[in-house]
PDB file of C-alpha atoms and ligand atoms in Angstrom:
ATOM      1  CA  UNK A 118      20.616 -33.399 -88.486  1.00  0.00           C
ATOM      2  CA  UNK A 119      19.462 -36.216 -85.867  1.00  0.00           C
ATOM      3  CA  UNK A 120      16.910 -35.402 -83.167  1.00  0.00           C
ATOM      4  CA  UNK A 121      16.514 -38.407 -80.653  1.00  0.00           C
ATOM      5  CA  UNK A 122      14.198 -38.481 -77.843  1.00  0.00           C
ATOM      6  CA  UNK A 123      14.551 -40.716 -74.758  1.00  0.00           C
ATOM      7  CA  UNK A 124      11.386 -41.433 -73.032  1.00  0.00           C
ATOM      8  CA  UNK A 125      13.319 -43.378 -70.190  1.00  0.00           C
ATOM      9  CA  UNK A 126      10.560 -45.003 -67.857  1.00  0.00           C
ATOM     10  CA  UNK A 127       7.796 -42.362 -68.592  1.00  0.00           C
ATOM     11  CA  UNK A 128       4.336 -42.513 -70.121  1.00  0.00           C
ATOM     12  CA  UNK A 129       2.097 -45.420 -70.431  1.00  0.00           C
ATOM     13  CA  UNK A 130       1.040 -47.101 -73.556  1.00  0.00           C
ATOM     14  CA  UNK A 131      -1.990 -45.026 -74.334  1.00  0.00           C
ATOM     15  CA  UNK A 132       0.231 -41.804 -74.009  1.00  0.00           C
ATOM     16  CA  UNK A 133       2.792 -43.235 -76.189  1.00  0.00           C
ATOM     17  CA  UNK A 134       0.155 -44.416 -78.870  1.00  0.00           C
ATOM     18  CA  UNK A 135      -1.252 -40.803 -78.885  1.00  0.00           C
ATOM     19  CA  UNK A 136       2.157 -39.187 -78.982  1.00  0.00           C
ATOM     20  CA  UNK A 137       3.334 -41.625 -81.977  1.00  0.00           C
ATOM     21  CA  UNK A 138       0.118 -40.700 -83.771  1.00  0.00           C
ATOM     22  CA  UNK A 139       0.673 -37.103 -83.533  1.00  0.00           C
ATOM     23  CA  UNK A 140       4.048 -37.172 -84.432  1.00  0.00           C
ATOM     24  CA  UNK A 141       3.720 -39.561 -87.076  1.00  0.00           C
ATOM     25  CA  UNK A 142       1.030 -37.436 -88.961  1.00  0.00           C
ATOM     26  CA  UNK A 143       2.940 -34.265 -88.201  1.00  0.00           C
ATOM     27  CA  UNK A 144       6.191 -35.811 -90.005  1.00  0.00           C
ATOM     28  CA  UNK A 145       3.946 -37.036 -93.044  1.00  0.00           C
ATOM     29  CA  UNK A 146       5.312 -35.351 -96.241  1.00  0.00           C
ATOM     30  CA  UNK A 147       7.707 -33.177 -94.274  1.00  0.00           C
ATOM     31  CA  UNK A 148      11.198 -32.865 -95.250  1.00  0.00           C
ATOM     32  CA  UNK A 149      12.907 -35.819 -93.322  1.00  0.00           C
ATOM     33  CA  UNK A 150      15.050 -35.120 -90.265  1.00  0.00           C
ATOM     34  CA  UNK A 151      16.301 -38.223 -88.724  1.00  0.00           C
ATOM     35  CA  UNK A 152      13.856 -38.532 -85.743  1.00  0.00           C
ATOM     36  CA  UNK A 153      14.247 -41.510 -83.270  1.00  0.00           C
ATOM     37  CA  UNK A 154      12.148 -42.252 -80.352  1.00  0.00           C
ATOM     38  CA  UNK A 155      13.335 -44.448 -77.482  1.00  0.00           C
ATOM     39  CA  UNK A 156      10.241 -45.486 -75.587  1.00  0.00           C
ATOM     40  CA  UNK A 157       9.621 -48.128 -72.720  1.00  0.00           C
ATOM     41  CA  UNK A 158       9.912 -51.656 -74.211  1.00  0.00           C
ATOM     42  CA  UNK A 159       6.039 -52.202 -74.119  1.00  0.00           C
ATOM     43  CA  UNK A 160       5.578 -49.621 -77.017  1.00  0.00           C
ATOM     44  CA  UNK A 161       8.545 -51.159 -79.186  1.00  0.00           C
ATOM     45  CA  UNK A 162       6.045 -52.934 -81.521  1.00  0.00           C
ATOM     46  CA  UNK A 163       4.031 -49.909 -82.429  1.00  0.00           C
ATOM     47  CA  UNK A 164       3.685 -49.407 -86.160  1.00  0.00           C
ATOM     48  CA  UNK A 165       4.757 -45.920 -87.446  1.00  0.00           C
ATOM     49  CA  UNK A 166       5.960 -44.703 -90.774  1.00  0.00           C
ATOM     50  CA  UNK A 167       7.755 -41.308 -90.460  1.00  0.00           C
ATOM     51  CA  UNK A 168      10.234 -41.795 -87.598  1.00  0.00           C
ATOM     52  CA  UNK A 169      12.369 -44.486 -85.965  1.00  0.00           C
ATOM     53  CA  UNK A 170      11.804 -46.408 -82.806  1.00  0.00           C
ATOM     54  CA  UNK A 171      14.887 -47.786 -80.772  1.00  0.00           C
ATOM     55  CA  UNK A 172      15.293 -49.653 -77.536  1.00  0.00           C
ATOM     56  CA  UNK A 173      16.676 -47.948 -74.340  1.00  0.00           C
ATOM     57  CA  UNK A 174      18.723 -50.995 -73.260  1.00  0.00           C
ATOM     58  CA  UNK A 175      18.979 -54.638 -74.292  1.00  0.00           C
ATOM     59  CA  UNK A 176      20.987 -57.725 -73.100  1.00  0.00           C
ATOM     60  CA  UNK A 177      23.395 -59.151 -75.566  1.00  0.00           C
ATOM     61  CA  UNK A 178      21.865 -62.507 -76.114  1.00  0.00           C
ATOM     62  CA  UNK A 179      19.413 -64.011 -78.658  1.00  0.00           C
ATOM     63  CA  UNK A 180      17.309 -65.206 -75.918  1.00  0.00           C
ATOM     64  CA  UNK A 181      17.450 -67.183 -72.634  1.00  0.00           C
ATOM     65  CA  UNK A 182      17.596 -67.081 -68.818  1.00  0.00           C
ATOM     66  CA  UNK A 183      17.948 -63.465 -68.515  1.00  0.00           C
ATOM     67  CA  UNK A 184      15.227 -62.421 -66.044  1.00  0.00           C
ATOM     68  CA  UNK A 185      14.046 -58.937 -66.764  1.00  0.00           C
ATOM     69  CA  UNK A 186      15.896 -58.264 -69.835  1.00  0.00           C
ATOM     70  CA  UNK A 187      14.873 -57.790 -73.563  1.00  0.00           C
ATOM     71  CA  UNK A 188      17.049 -59.608 -76.048  1.00  0.00           C
ATOM     72  CA  UNK A 189      17.800 -59.945 -79.754  1.00  0.00           C
ATOM     73  CA  UNK A 190      15.066 -62.240 -80.633  1.00  0.00           C
ATOM     74  CA  UNK A 191      12.152 -60.144 -79.306  1.00  0.00           C
ATOM     75  CA  UNK A 192      13.695 -57.093 -80.900  1.00  0.00           C
ATOM     76  CA  UNK A 193      13.935 -58.827 -84.450  1.00  0.00           C
ATOM     77  CA  UNK A 194      10.373 -59.667 -84.031  1.00  0.00           C
ATOM     78  CA  UNK A 195       9.544 -55.917 -83.441  1.00  0.00           C
ATOM     79  CA  UNK A 196      11.720 -54.815 -86.183  1.00  0.00           C
ATOM     80  CA  UNK A 197      13.834 -52.829 -83.872  1.00  0.00           C
ATOM     81  CA  UNK A 198      17.334 -51.888 -85.362  1.00  0.00           C
ATOM     82  CA  UNK A 199      18.250 -49.107 -83.042  1.00  0.00           C
ATOM     83  CA  UNK A 200      19.558 -49.092 -79.601  1.00  0.00           C
ATOM     84  CA  UNK A 201      21.028 -46.894 -76.992  1.00  0.00           C
ATOM     85  CA  UNK A 202      24.140 -48.340 -74.971  1.00  0.00           C
ATOM     86  CA  UNK A 203      26.014 -46.855 -72.219  1.00  0.00           C
ATOM     87  CA  UNK A 204      23.365 -44.317 -71.203  1.00  0.00           C
ATOM     88  CA  UNK A 205      24.643 -42.809 -67.844  1.00  0.00           C
ATOM     89  CA  UNK A 206      21.456 -44.094 -66.067  1.00  0.00           C
ATOM     90  CA  UNK A 207      22.559 -47.636 -67.163  1.00  0.00           C
ATOM     91  CA  UNK A 208      26.057 -47.241 -65.986  1.00  0.00           C
ATOM     92  CA  UNK A 209      25.258 -45.349 -62.686  1.00  0.00           C
ATOM     93  CA  UNK A 210      22.116 -46.782 -61.439  1.00  0.00           C
ATOM     94  CA  UNK A 211      22.217 -50.239 -62.771  1.00  0.00           C
ATOM     95  CA  UNK A 212      25.918 -50.586 -62.604  1.00  0.00           C
ATOM     96  CA  UNK A 213      27.005 -51.435 -66.057  1.00  0.00           C
ATOM     97  CA  UNK A 214      30.689 -51.015 -66.396  1.00  0.00           C
ATOM     98  CA  UNK A 215      32.600 -50.320 -69.432  1.00  0.00           C
ATOM     99  CA  UNK A 216      33.307 -53.981 -69.990  1.00  0.00           C
ATOM    100  CA  UNK A 217      29.493 -54.752 -70.270  1.00  0.00           C
ATOM    101  CA  UNK A 218      28.933 -51.693 -72.425  1.00  0.00           C
ATOM    102  CA  UNK A 219      31.758 -52.989 -74.611  1.00  0.00           C
ATOM    103  CA  UNK A 220      30.137 -56.295 -74.879  1.00  0.00           C
ATOM    104  CA  UNK A 221      26.639 -54.970 -75.787  1.00  0.00           C
ATOM    105  CA  UNK A 222      28.344 -52.848 -78.258  1.00  0.00           C
ATOM    106  CA  UNK A 223      30.196 -55.690 -79.883  1.00  0.00           C
ATOM    107  CA  UNK A 224      26.944 -57.931 -79.997  1.00  0.00           C
ATOM    108  CA  UNK A 225      24.678 -55.413 -81.433  1.00  0.00           C
ATOM    109  CA  UNK A 226      27.231 -53.957 -83.895  1.00  0.00           C
ATOM    110  CA  UNK A 227      27.320 -57.650 -85.505  1.00  0.00           C
ATOM    111  CA  UNK A 228      23.686 -57.595 -85.795  1.00  0.00           C
ATOM    112  CA  UNK A 229      24.064 -54.493 -87.710  1.00  0.00           C
ATOM    113  CA  UNK A 230      22.163 -52.140 -85.115  1.00  0.00           C
ATOM    114  CA  UNK A 231      22.373 -48.395 -85.450  1.00  0.00           C
ATOM    115  CA  UNK A 232      23.901 -47.835 -81.992  1.00  0.00           C
ATOM    116  CA  UNK A 233      23.725 -44.541 -80.168  1.00  0.00           C
ATOM    117  CA  UNK A 234      26.762 -44.856 -77.893  1.00  0.00           C
ATOM    118  CA  UNK A 235      26.478 -42.372 -74.867  1.00  0.00           C
ATOM    119  CA  UNK A 236      29.248 -41.089 -72.840  1.00  0.00           C
ATOM    120  CA  UNK A 237      29.754 -38.316 -70.492  1.00  0.00           C
ATOM    121  CA  UNK A 238      31.599 -37.231 -67.225  1.00  0.00           C
ATOM    122  CA  UNK A 239      30.351 -36.544 -63.745  1.00  0.00           C
ATOM    123  CA  UNK A 240      30.525 -32.988 -62.052  1.00  0.00           C
ATOM    124  CA  UNK A 241      33.400 -34.108 -60.049  1.00  0.00           C
ATOM    125  CA  UNK A 242      35.432 -34.839 -63.193  1.00  0.00           C
ATOM    126  CA  UNK A 243      34.094 -31.644 -65.032  1.00  0.00           C
ATOM    127  CA  UNK A 244      35.561 -29.650 -62.056  1.00  0.00           C
ATOM    128  CA  UNK A 245      39.126 -31.110 -62.540  1.00  0.00           C
ATOM    129  CA  UNK A 246      39.217 -29.418 -65.824  1.00  0.00           C
ATOM    130  CA  UNK A 247      39.314 -30.131 -69.515  1.00  0.00           C
ATOM    131  CA  UNK A 248      42.124 -32.559 -69.658  1.00  0.00           C
ATOM    132  CA  UNK A 249      40.637 -34.715 -66.839  1.00  0.00           C
ATOM    133  CA  UNK A 250      37.191 -34.726 -68.756  1.00  0.00           C
ATOM    134  CA  UNK A 251      39.063 -35.926 -72.044  1.00  0.00           C
ATOM    135  CA  UNK A 252      40.977 -38.501 -70.273  1.00  0.00           C
ATOM    136  CA  UNK A 253      37.659 -39.824 -68.795  1.00  0.00           C
ATOM    137  CA  UNK A 254      35.812 -39.711 -72.028  1.00  0.00           C
ATOM    138  CA  UNK A 255      38.591 -41.885 -73.470  1.00  0.00           C
ATOM    139  CA  UNK A 256      38.195 -44.523 -70.967  1.00  0.00           C
ATOM    140  CA  UNK A 257      34.478 -44.746 -72.296  1.00  0.00           C
ATOM    141  CA  UNK A 258      35.688 -45.576 -75.659  1.00  0.00           C
ATOM    142  CA  UNK A 259      37.581 -48.557 -74.442  1.00  0.00           C
ATOM    143  CA  UNK A 260      36.504 -51.725 -76.362  1.00  0.00           C
ATOM    144  CA  UNK A 261      34.229 -49.583 -78.620  1.00  0.00           C
ATOM    145  CA  UNK A 262      34.935 -49.869 -82.455  1.00  0.00           C
ATOM    146  CA  UNK A 263      34.874 -46.195 -83.326  1.00  0.00           C
ATOM    147  CA  UNK A 264      34.994 -47.238 -87.085  1.00  0.00           C
ATOM    148  CA  UNK A 265      31.755 -48.911 -86.722  1.00  0.00           C
ATOM    149  CA  UNK A 266      29.469 -47.570 -89.791  1.00  0.00           C
ATOM    150  CA  UNK A 267      26.257 -47.509 -87.935  1.00  0.00           C
ATOM    151  CA  UNK A 268      27.613 -45.693 -84.760  1.00  0.00           C
ATOM    152  CA  UNK A 269      26.274 -42.319 -83.386  1.00  0.00           C
ATOM    153  CA  UNK A 270      27.915 -40.989 -80.320  1.00  0.00           C
ATOM    154  CA  UNK A 271      25.875 -38.910 -77.778  1.00  0.00           C
ATOM    155  CA  UNK A 272      27.905 -36.878 -75.445  1.00  0.00           C
ATOM    156  CA  UNK A 273      25.839 -36.215 -72.412  1.00  0.00           C
ATOM    157  CA  UNK A 274      27.441 -34.526 -69.284  1.00  0.00           C
ATOM    158  CA  UNK A 275      25.931 -36.667 -66.367  1.00  0.00           C
ATOM    159  CA  UNK A 276      25.772 -33.197 -64.334  1.00  0.00           C
ATOM    160  CA  UNK A 277      23.436 -31.999 -67.218  1.00  0.00           C
ATOM    161  CA  UNK A 278      21.143 -34.757 -67.457  1.00  0.00           C
ATOM    162  CA  UNK A 279      17.656 -33.953 -66.096  1.00  0.00           C
ATOM    163  CA  UNK A 280      18.895 -31.046 -64.114  1.00  0.00           C
ATOM    164  CA  UNK A 281      17.605 -28.275 -66.412  1.00  0.00           C
ATOM    165  CA  UNK A 282      21.305 -26.981 -66.499  1.00  0.00           C
ATOM    166  CA  UNK A 283      22.718 -27.670 -69.926  1.00  0.00           C
ATOM    167  CA  UNK A 284      26.448 -27.576 -70.458  1.00  0.00           C
ATOM    168  CA  UNK A 285      27.489 -23.960 -71.704  1.00  0.00           C
ATOM    169  CA  UNK A 286      27.950 -23.445 -75.442  1.00  0.00           C
ATOM    170  CA  UNK A 287      31.767 -23.077 -75.085  1.00  0.00           C
ATOM    171  CA  UNK A 288      31.977 -26.365 -72.868  1.00  0.00           C
ATOM    172  CA  UNK A 289      30.069 -28.234 -75.576  1.00  0.00           C
ATOM    173  CA  UNK A 290      32.007 -26.927 -78.308  1.00  0.00           C
ATOM    174  CA  UNK A 291      35.455 -27.782 -76.571  1.00  0.00           C
ATOM    175  CA  UNK A 292      34.388 -31.300 -75.700  1.00  0.00           C
ATOM    176  CA  UNK A 293      32.822 -32.097 -78.975  1.00  0.00           C
ATOM    177  CA  UNK A 294      36.008 -30.645 -80.672  1.00  0.00           C
ATOM    178  CA  UNK A 295      37.974 -33.246 -78.769  1.00  0.00           C
ATOM    179  CA  UNK A 296      35.494 -36.104 -79.537  1.00  0.00           C
ATOM    180  CA  UNK A 297      35.533 -35.127 -83.325  1.00  0.00           C
ATOM    181  CA  UNK A 298      39.273 -35.718 -83.170  1.00  0.00           C
ATOM    182  CA  UNK A 299      38.691 -39.257 -81.914  1.00  0.00           C
ATOM    183  CA  UNK A 300      35.711 -40.287 -83.996  1.00  0.00           C
ATOM    184  CA  UNK A 301      34.408 -39.661 -87.406  1.00  0.00           C
ATOM    185  CA  UNK A 302      30.740 -40.302 -86.765  1.00  0.00           C
ATOM    186  CA  UNK A 303      27.561 -38.241 -86.065  1.00  0.00           C
ATOM    187  CA  UNK A 304      27.865 -36.576 -82.631  1.00  0.00           C
ATOM    188  CA  UNK A 305      24.932 -35.588 -80.604  1.00  0.00           C
ATOM    189  CA  UNK A 306      24.716 -33.613 -77.475  1.00  0.00           C
ATOM    190  CA  UNK A 307      22.355 -34.558 -74.695  1.00  0.00           C
ATOM    191  CA  UNK A 308      21.472 -33.076 -71.203  1.00  0.00           C
ATOM    192  CA  UNK A 309      18.878 -30.467 -70.462  1.00  0.00           C
ATOM    193  CA  UNK A 310      18.363 -29.732 -74.228  1.00  0.00           C
ATOM    194  CA  UNK A 311      15.188 -27.493 -74.213  1.00  0.00           C
ATOM    195  CA  UNK A 312      13.067 -25.352 -76.419  1.00  0.00           C
ATOM    196  CA  UNK A 313      15.198 -22.319 -75.146  1.00  0.00           C
ATOM    197  CA  UNK A 314      18.424 -23.718 -76.047  1.00  0.00           C
ATOM    198  CA  UNK A 315      18.261 -26.050 -78.769  1.00  0.00           C
ATOM    199  CA  UNK A 316      18.812 -23.520 -81.644  1.00  0.00           C
ATOM    200  CA  UNK A 317      21.999 -22.208 -80.020  1.00  0.00           C
ATOM    201  CA  UNK A 318      23.315 -25.916 -79.460  1.00  0.00           C
ATOM    202  CA  UNK A 319      22.241 -27.005 -82.941  1.00  0.00           C
ATOM    203  CA  UNK A 320      24.082 -24.058 -84.230  1.00  0.00           C
ATOM    204  CA  UNK A 321      27.472 -25.265 -82.908  1.00  0.00           C
ATOM    205  CA  UNK A 322      29.428 -26.648 -85.898  1.00  0.00           C
ATOM    206  CA  UNK A 323      30.540 -29.877 -84.077  1.00  0.00           C
ATOM    207  CA  UNK A 324      27.080 -30.794 -83.031  1.00  0.00           C
ATOM    208  CA  UNK A 325      25.173 -33.264 -85.483  1.00  0.00           C
ATOM    209  CA  UNK A 326      22.010 -33.501 -83.535  1.00  0.00           C
ATOM    210  CA  UNK A 327      20.451 -33.829 -79.924  1.00  0.00           C
ATOM    211  CA  UNK A 328      19.429 -36.383 -77.616  1.00  0.00           C
ATOM    212  CA  UNK A 329      16.425 -35.126 -75.588  1.00  0.00           C
ATOM    213  CA  UNK A 330      15.014 -36.570 -72.370  1.00  0.00           C
ATOM    214  CA  UNK A 331      12.340 -34.564 -70.288  1.00  0.00           C
ATOM    215  CA  UNK A 332      11.717 -31.955 -72.814  1.00  0.00           C
ATOM    216  CA  UNK A 333      10.735 -34.496 -75.511  1.00  0.00           C
ATOM    217  CA  UNK A 334       7.976 -35.979 -73.204  1.00  0.00           C
ATOM    218  CA  UNK A 335       5.369 -33.646 -74.400  1.00  0.00           C
ATOM    219  CA  UNK A 336       4.802 -34.119 -78.196  1.00  0.00           C
ATOM    220  CA  UNK A 337       4.029 -30.592 -78.968  1.00  0.00           C
ATOM    221  CA  UNK A 338       7.230 -29.471 -77.365  1.00  0.00           C
ATOM    222  CA  UNK A 339       9.158 -32.025 -79.387  1.00  0.00           C
ATOM    223  CA  UNK A 340       7.559 -31.034 -82.600  1.00  0.00           C
ATOM    224  CA  UNK A 341       8.596 -27.365 -81.878  1.00  0.00           C
ATOM    225  CA  UNK A 342      12.263 -28.579 -81.330  1.00  0.00           C
ATOM    226  CA  UNK A 343      11.901 -30.376 -84.696  1.00  0.00           C
ATOM    227  CA  UNK A 344      10.709 -27.167 -86.260  1.00  0.00           C
ATOM    228  CA  UNK A 345      13.613 -25.284 -84.772  1.00  0.00           C
ATOM    229  CA  UNK A 346      16.201 -27.840 -85.818  1.00  0.00           C
ATOM    230  CA  UNK A 347      14.671 -27.505 -89.513  1.00  0.00           C
ATOM    231  CA  UNK A 348      15.521 -23.825 -89.569  1.00  0.00           C
ATOM    232  CA  UNK A 349      19.023 -24.402 -88.219  1.00  0.00           C
TER     233      UNK A 349
HETATM  234  P1  PGA B 295      17.447 -34.613 -70.192  1.00  0.00           P
HETATM  235  O1  PGA B 295      17.911 -36.103 -70.451  1.00  0.00           O
HETATM  236  O2  PGA B 295      17.152 -34.165 -71.545  1.00  0.00           O
HETATM  237  O3  PGA B 295      15.957 -34.890 -69.477  1.00  0.00           O
HETATM  238  O4  PGA B 295      18.666 -34.026 -69.595  1.00  0.00           O
HETATM  239  C1  PGA B 295      18.824 -36.498 -71.542  1.00  0.00           C
HETATM  240  C2  PGA B 295      18.958 -37.941 -71.488  1.00  0.00           C
HETATM  241  O5  PGA B 295      19.289 -38.584 -70.567  1.00  0.00           O
HETATM  242  O6  PGA B 295      19.276 -38.547 -72.580  1.00  0.00           O
END
């Protein structure tokens, strides 16, 4: 079971240090779930033992004139080997198109990163029905090597992200079923995963884990989620 937390642009360094310490000591000598945290870049060099840290975004170059971006050399220096690519906020707020996502994917795959590749449809597409959803999600696989050994796919319907309204169990089941027919890699669900719904979501056969945003910002909440996952 994979539990991943995306902090986005939340928490300052002292908050994150405290969070990491609490989580790291909680996980000590516990049966290992696969826990990944994607914090802000300034926390990527924190030393922890019992979970993995990843970067929320990076540019596909070793180093160079890429103002505002973090690149491979810095990630290597921090020992970071996990990356989110294609998160809907990157696509929709920062205008990353499919070509850019595929370029980043290709670059970081060649470097052997564990790539958490995010896909998800808008509400407009959701309202057009399952066929439209599947067609759209397929476009988000363009240029992506679905056979890549270190690939994890995260299905995150855009309308469910940060809204408090998760997709319904039936909707997740249906879409994950479709995605499983396309890609034989771990498949996470993301979008308003919370304490109240995580058990039911993880209980779906086609769900191999979750990617959590807001509900993971509080460490005790996230630990409760890990405990629920352990019981699933
Ligand atoms: P959310 O975010 O849990 O706050 O909906 C999920 C995500 O964007 O990965």
